Tab-separated table of C-alpha atoms in Angstrom:
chain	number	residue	atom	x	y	z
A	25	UNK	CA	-28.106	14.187	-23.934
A	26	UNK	CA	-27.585	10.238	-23.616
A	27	UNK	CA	-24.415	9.462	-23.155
A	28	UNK	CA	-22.413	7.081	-24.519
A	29	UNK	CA	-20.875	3.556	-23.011
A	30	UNK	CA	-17.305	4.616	-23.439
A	31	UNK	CA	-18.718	8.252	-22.018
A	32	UNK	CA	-20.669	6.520	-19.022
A	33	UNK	CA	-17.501	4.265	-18.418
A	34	UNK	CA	-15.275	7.872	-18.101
A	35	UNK	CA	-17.730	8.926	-16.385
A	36	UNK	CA	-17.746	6.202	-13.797
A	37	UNK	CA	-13.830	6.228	-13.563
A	38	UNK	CA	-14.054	10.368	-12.308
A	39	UNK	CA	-17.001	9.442	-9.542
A	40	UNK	CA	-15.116	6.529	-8.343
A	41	UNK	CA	-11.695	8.518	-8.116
A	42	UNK	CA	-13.266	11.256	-6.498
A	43	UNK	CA	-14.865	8.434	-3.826
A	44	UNK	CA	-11.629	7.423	-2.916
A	45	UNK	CA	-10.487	10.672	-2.982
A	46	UNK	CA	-12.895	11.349	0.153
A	47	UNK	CA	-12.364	8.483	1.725
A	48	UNK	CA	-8.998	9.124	2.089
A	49	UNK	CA	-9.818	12.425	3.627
A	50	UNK	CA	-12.142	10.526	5.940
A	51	UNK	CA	-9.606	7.750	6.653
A	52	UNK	CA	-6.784	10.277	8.202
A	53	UNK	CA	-9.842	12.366	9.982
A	54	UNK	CA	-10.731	9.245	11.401
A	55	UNK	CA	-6.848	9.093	12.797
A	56	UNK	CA	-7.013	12.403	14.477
A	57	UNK	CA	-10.325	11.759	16.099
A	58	UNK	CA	-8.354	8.427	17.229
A	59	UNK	CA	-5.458	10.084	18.632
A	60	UNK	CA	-7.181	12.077	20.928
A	61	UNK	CA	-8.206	9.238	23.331
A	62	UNK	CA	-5.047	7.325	22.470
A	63	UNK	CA	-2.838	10.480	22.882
A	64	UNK	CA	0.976	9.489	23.350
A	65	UNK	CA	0.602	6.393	22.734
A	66	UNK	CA	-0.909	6.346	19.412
A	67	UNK	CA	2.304	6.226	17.829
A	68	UNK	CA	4.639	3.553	20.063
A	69	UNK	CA	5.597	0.871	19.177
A	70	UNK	CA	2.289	-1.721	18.328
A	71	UNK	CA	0.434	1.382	19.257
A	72	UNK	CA	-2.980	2.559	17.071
A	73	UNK	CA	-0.888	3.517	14.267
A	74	UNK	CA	1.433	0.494	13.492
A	75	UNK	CA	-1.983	-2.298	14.341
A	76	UNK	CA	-3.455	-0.621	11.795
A	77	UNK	CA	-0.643	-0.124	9.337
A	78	UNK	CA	-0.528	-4.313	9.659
A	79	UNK	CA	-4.512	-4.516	9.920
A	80	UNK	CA	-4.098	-2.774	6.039
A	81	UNK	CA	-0.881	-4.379	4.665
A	82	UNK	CA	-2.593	-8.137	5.794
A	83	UNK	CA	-5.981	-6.759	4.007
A	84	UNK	CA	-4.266	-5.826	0.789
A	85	UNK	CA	-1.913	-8.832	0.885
A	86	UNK	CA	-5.032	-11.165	1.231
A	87	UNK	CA	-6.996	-8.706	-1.373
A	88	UNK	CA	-4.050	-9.015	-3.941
A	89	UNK	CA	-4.116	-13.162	-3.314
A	90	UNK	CA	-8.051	-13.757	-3.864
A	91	UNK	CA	-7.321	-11.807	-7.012
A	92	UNK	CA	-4.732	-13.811	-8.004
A	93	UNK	CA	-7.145	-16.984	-7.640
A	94	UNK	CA	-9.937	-15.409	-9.694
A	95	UNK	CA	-7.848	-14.008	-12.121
A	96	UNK	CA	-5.637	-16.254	-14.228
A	97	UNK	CA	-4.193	-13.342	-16.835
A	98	UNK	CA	-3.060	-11.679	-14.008
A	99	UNK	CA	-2.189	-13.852	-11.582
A	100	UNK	CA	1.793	-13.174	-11.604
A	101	UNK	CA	1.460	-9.728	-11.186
A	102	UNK	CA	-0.449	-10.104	-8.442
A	103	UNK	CA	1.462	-12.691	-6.578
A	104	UNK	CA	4.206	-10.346	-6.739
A	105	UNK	CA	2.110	-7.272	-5.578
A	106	UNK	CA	0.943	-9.828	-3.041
A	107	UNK	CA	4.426	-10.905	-1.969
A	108	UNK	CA	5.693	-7.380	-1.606
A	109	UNK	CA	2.630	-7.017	0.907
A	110	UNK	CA	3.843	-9.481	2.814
A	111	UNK	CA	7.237	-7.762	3.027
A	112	UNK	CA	6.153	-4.915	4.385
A	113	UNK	CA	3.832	-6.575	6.542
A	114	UNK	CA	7.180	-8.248	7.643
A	115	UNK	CA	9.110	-4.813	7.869
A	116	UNK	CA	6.556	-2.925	9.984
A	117	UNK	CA	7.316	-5.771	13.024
A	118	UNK	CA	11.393	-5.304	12.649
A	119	UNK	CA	11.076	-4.727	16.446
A	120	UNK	CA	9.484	-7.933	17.065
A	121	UNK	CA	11.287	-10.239	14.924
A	122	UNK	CA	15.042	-8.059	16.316
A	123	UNK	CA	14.114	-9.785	19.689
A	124	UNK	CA	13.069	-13.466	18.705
A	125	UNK	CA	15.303	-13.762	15.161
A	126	UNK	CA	18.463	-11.711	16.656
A	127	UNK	CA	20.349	-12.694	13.567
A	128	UNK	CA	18.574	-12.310	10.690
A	129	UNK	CA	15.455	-10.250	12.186
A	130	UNK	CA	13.220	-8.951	9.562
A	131	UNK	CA	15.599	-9.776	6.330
A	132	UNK	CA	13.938	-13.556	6.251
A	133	UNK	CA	11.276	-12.082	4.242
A	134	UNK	CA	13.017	-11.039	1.121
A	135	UNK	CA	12.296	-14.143	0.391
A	136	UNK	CA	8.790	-13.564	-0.520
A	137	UNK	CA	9.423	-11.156	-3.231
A	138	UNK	CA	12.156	-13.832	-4.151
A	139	UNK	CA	9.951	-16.779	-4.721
A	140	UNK	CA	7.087	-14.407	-6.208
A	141	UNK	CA	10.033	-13.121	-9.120
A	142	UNK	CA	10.811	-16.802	-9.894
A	143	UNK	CA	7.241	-17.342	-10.616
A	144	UNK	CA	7.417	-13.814	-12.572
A	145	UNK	CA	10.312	-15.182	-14.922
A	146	UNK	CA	8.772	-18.338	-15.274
A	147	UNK	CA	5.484	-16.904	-17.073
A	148	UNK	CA	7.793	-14.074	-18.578
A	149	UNK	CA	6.108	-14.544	-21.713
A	150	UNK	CA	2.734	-13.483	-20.767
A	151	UNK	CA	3.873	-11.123	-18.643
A	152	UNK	CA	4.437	-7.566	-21.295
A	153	UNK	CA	0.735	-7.590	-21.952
A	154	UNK	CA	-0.408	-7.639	-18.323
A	155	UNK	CA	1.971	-4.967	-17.749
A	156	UNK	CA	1.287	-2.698	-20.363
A	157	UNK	CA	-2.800	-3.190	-19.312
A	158	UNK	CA	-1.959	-2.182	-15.596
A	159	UNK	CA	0.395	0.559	-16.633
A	160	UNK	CA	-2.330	2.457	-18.478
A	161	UNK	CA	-5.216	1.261	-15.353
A	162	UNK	CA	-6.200	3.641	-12.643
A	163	UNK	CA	-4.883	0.860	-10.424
A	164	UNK	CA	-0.911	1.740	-11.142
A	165	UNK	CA	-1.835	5.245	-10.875
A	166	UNK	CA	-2.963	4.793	-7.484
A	167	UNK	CA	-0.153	2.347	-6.478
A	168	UNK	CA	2.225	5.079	-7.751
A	169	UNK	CA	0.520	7.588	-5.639
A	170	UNK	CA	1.240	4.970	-2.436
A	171	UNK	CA	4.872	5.080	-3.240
A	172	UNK	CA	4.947	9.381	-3.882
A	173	UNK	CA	3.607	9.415	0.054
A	174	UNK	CA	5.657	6.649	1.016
A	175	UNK	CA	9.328	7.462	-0.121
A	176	UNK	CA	9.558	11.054	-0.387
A	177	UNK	CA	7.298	12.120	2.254
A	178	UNK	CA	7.462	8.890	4.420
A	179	UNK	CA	11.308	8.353	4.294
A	180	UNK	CA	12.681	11.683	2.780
A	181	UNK	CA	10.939	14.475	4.941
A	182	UNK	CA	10.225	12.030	7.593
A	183	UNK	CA	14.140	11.463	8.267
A	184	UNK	CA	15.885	12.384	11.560
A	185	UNK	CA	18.528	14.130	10.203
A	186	UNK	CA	16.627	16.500	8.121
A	187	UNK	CA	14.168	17.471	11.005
A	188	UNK	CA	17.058	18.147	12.934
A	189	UNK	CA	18.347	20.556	10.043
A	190	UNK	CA	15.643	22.424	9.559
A	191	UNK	CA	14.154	22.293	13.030
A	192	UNK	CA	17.097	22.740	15.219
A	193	UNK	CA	15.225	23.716	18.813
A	194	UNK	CA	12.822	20.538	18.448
A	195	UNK	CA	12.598	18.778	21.718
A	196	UNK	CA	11.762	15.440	20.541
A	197	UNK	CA	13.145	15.087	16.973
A	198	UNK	CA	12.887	11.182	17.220
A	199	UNK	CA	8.858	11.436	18.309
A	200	UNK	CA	8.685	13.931	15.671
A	201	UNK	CA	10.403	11.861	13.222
A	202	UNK	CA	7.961	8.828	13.950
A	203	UNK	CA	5.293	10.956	13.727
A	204	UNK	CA	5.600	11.904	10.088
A	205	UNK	CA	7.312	8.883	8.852
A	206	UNK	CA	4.316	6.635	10.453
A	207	UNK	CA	1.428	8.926	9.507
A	208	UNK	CA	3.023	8.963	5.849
A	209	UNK	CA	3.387	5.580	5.702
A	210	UNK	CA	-0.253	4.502	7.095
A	211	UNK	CA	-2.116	6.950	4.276
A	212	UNK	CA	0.586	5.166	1.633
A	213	UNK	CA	-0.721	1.887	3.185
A	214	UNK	CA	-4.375	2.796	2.910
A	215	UNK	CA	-3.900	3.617	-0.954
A	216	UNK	CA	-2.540	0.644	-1.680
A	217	UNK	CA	-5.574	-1.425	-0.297
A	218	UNK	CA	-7.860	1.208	-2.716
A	219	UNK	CA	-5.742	0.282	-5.387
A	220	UNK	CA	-6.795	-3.674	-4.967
A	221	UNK	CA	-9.755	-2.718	-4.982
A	222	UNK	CA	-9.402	-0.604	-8.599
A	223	UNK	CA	-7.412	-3.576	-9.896
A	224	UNK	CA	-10.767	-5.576	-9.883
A	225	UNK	CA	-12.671	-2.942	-11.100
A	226	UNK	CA	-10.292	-1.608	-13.861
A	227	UNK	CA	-8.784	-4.695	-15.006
A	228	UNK	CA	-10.611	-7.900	-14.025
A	229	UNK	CA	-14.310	-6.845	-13.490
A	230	UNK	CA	-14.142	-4.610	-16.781
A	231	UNK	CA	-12.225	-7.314	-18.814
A	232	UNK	CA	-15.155	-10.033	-17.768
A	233	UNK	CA	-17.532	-7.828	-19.737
């Protein structure tokens, strides 16, 4: 039976979903096979774990930019998906910027999401349509399955006093902690670079046709 284009289009959708469904799979087998030459030391401080949670934030950050450039209609949107990138990217070095900004550390770079929600109020008239189109795009579905991992598994489960509750004789509740919070947080980190990548597809590429 020849199928349709809106049939061949669904169909495309469910292949490519299930792609990145594997390649997440892949991406946190790839970890484990990782951590067994890095052992302890996988998850210190700019260990394997945090280099590549800022090797994916930069990719998506640059990802969500180049967008931004080829895409007009969406271009605040992405700026501020961009800007928020840039946040976290800022976030994941609190350590680093605690030592050489003692003052202020890591809270200088609220002002990216600042600037990029100036530039969001400034086009506010344009910007209901773009967000209704992402809203109902695999993209947001994605970028809503980066924040289920990333707050309630990342943050909630991955929370000191919790682990302590529940796991009372733990030797190393802070390792432990890290250790869920940080593997959380790299898979959320992961989906949110797959979801760039959908944006194009789903919104921009598709639209161009």
């Amino acid at each position: 039976m020849k199928l349709t284009t809106a049939q061949k289009w669904i169909l495309f959708n469910c292949l490519r979903q299930a792609l990145y469904f594997f390649l997440c799979i892949l991406f946190t087998l790839s970890l484990r096979i990782a951590a067994t030459y890095f052992k302890a030391e996988t998850f210190k401080e700019f260990g394997l774990i945090e280099n590549l949670q800022l090797t994916l934030l930069a990719l998506s950050g640059v990802a969500f930019t180049y967008l931004s450039v080829i895409s007009q209609k969406f271009r605040p949107l992405l700026i501020g998906l961009s800007s928020l990138c840039v946040f976290a990217f800022c976030r994941e070095l609190d350590s680093f910027f605690d030592v050489h900004l003692p003052v202020i550390s890591w809270k200088f770079c609220y002002i990216f999401p600042l600037i990029a929600g100036i530039y969001f109020f400034k086009k506010r008239k344009k910007v209901k349509n773009i967000l209704l189109l992402f809203c109902t795009s695999p993209a947001f579905y994605m970028m809503c399955s980066a924040m289920i991992v990333f707050i309630p598994l990342a943050q909630a489960i991955g929370n000191r006093g919790f682990i302590s509750t529940v796991l009372p004789d733990a030797h190393d509740v802070i390792l432990m902690r890290r250790f869920i919070e940080e593997s959380a947080e790299i898979l959320a980190y992961f989906l949110i670079l797959l979801s760039s990548i959908e944006f194009y597809i789903s919104l921009i590429h598709k639209k161009k046709k």
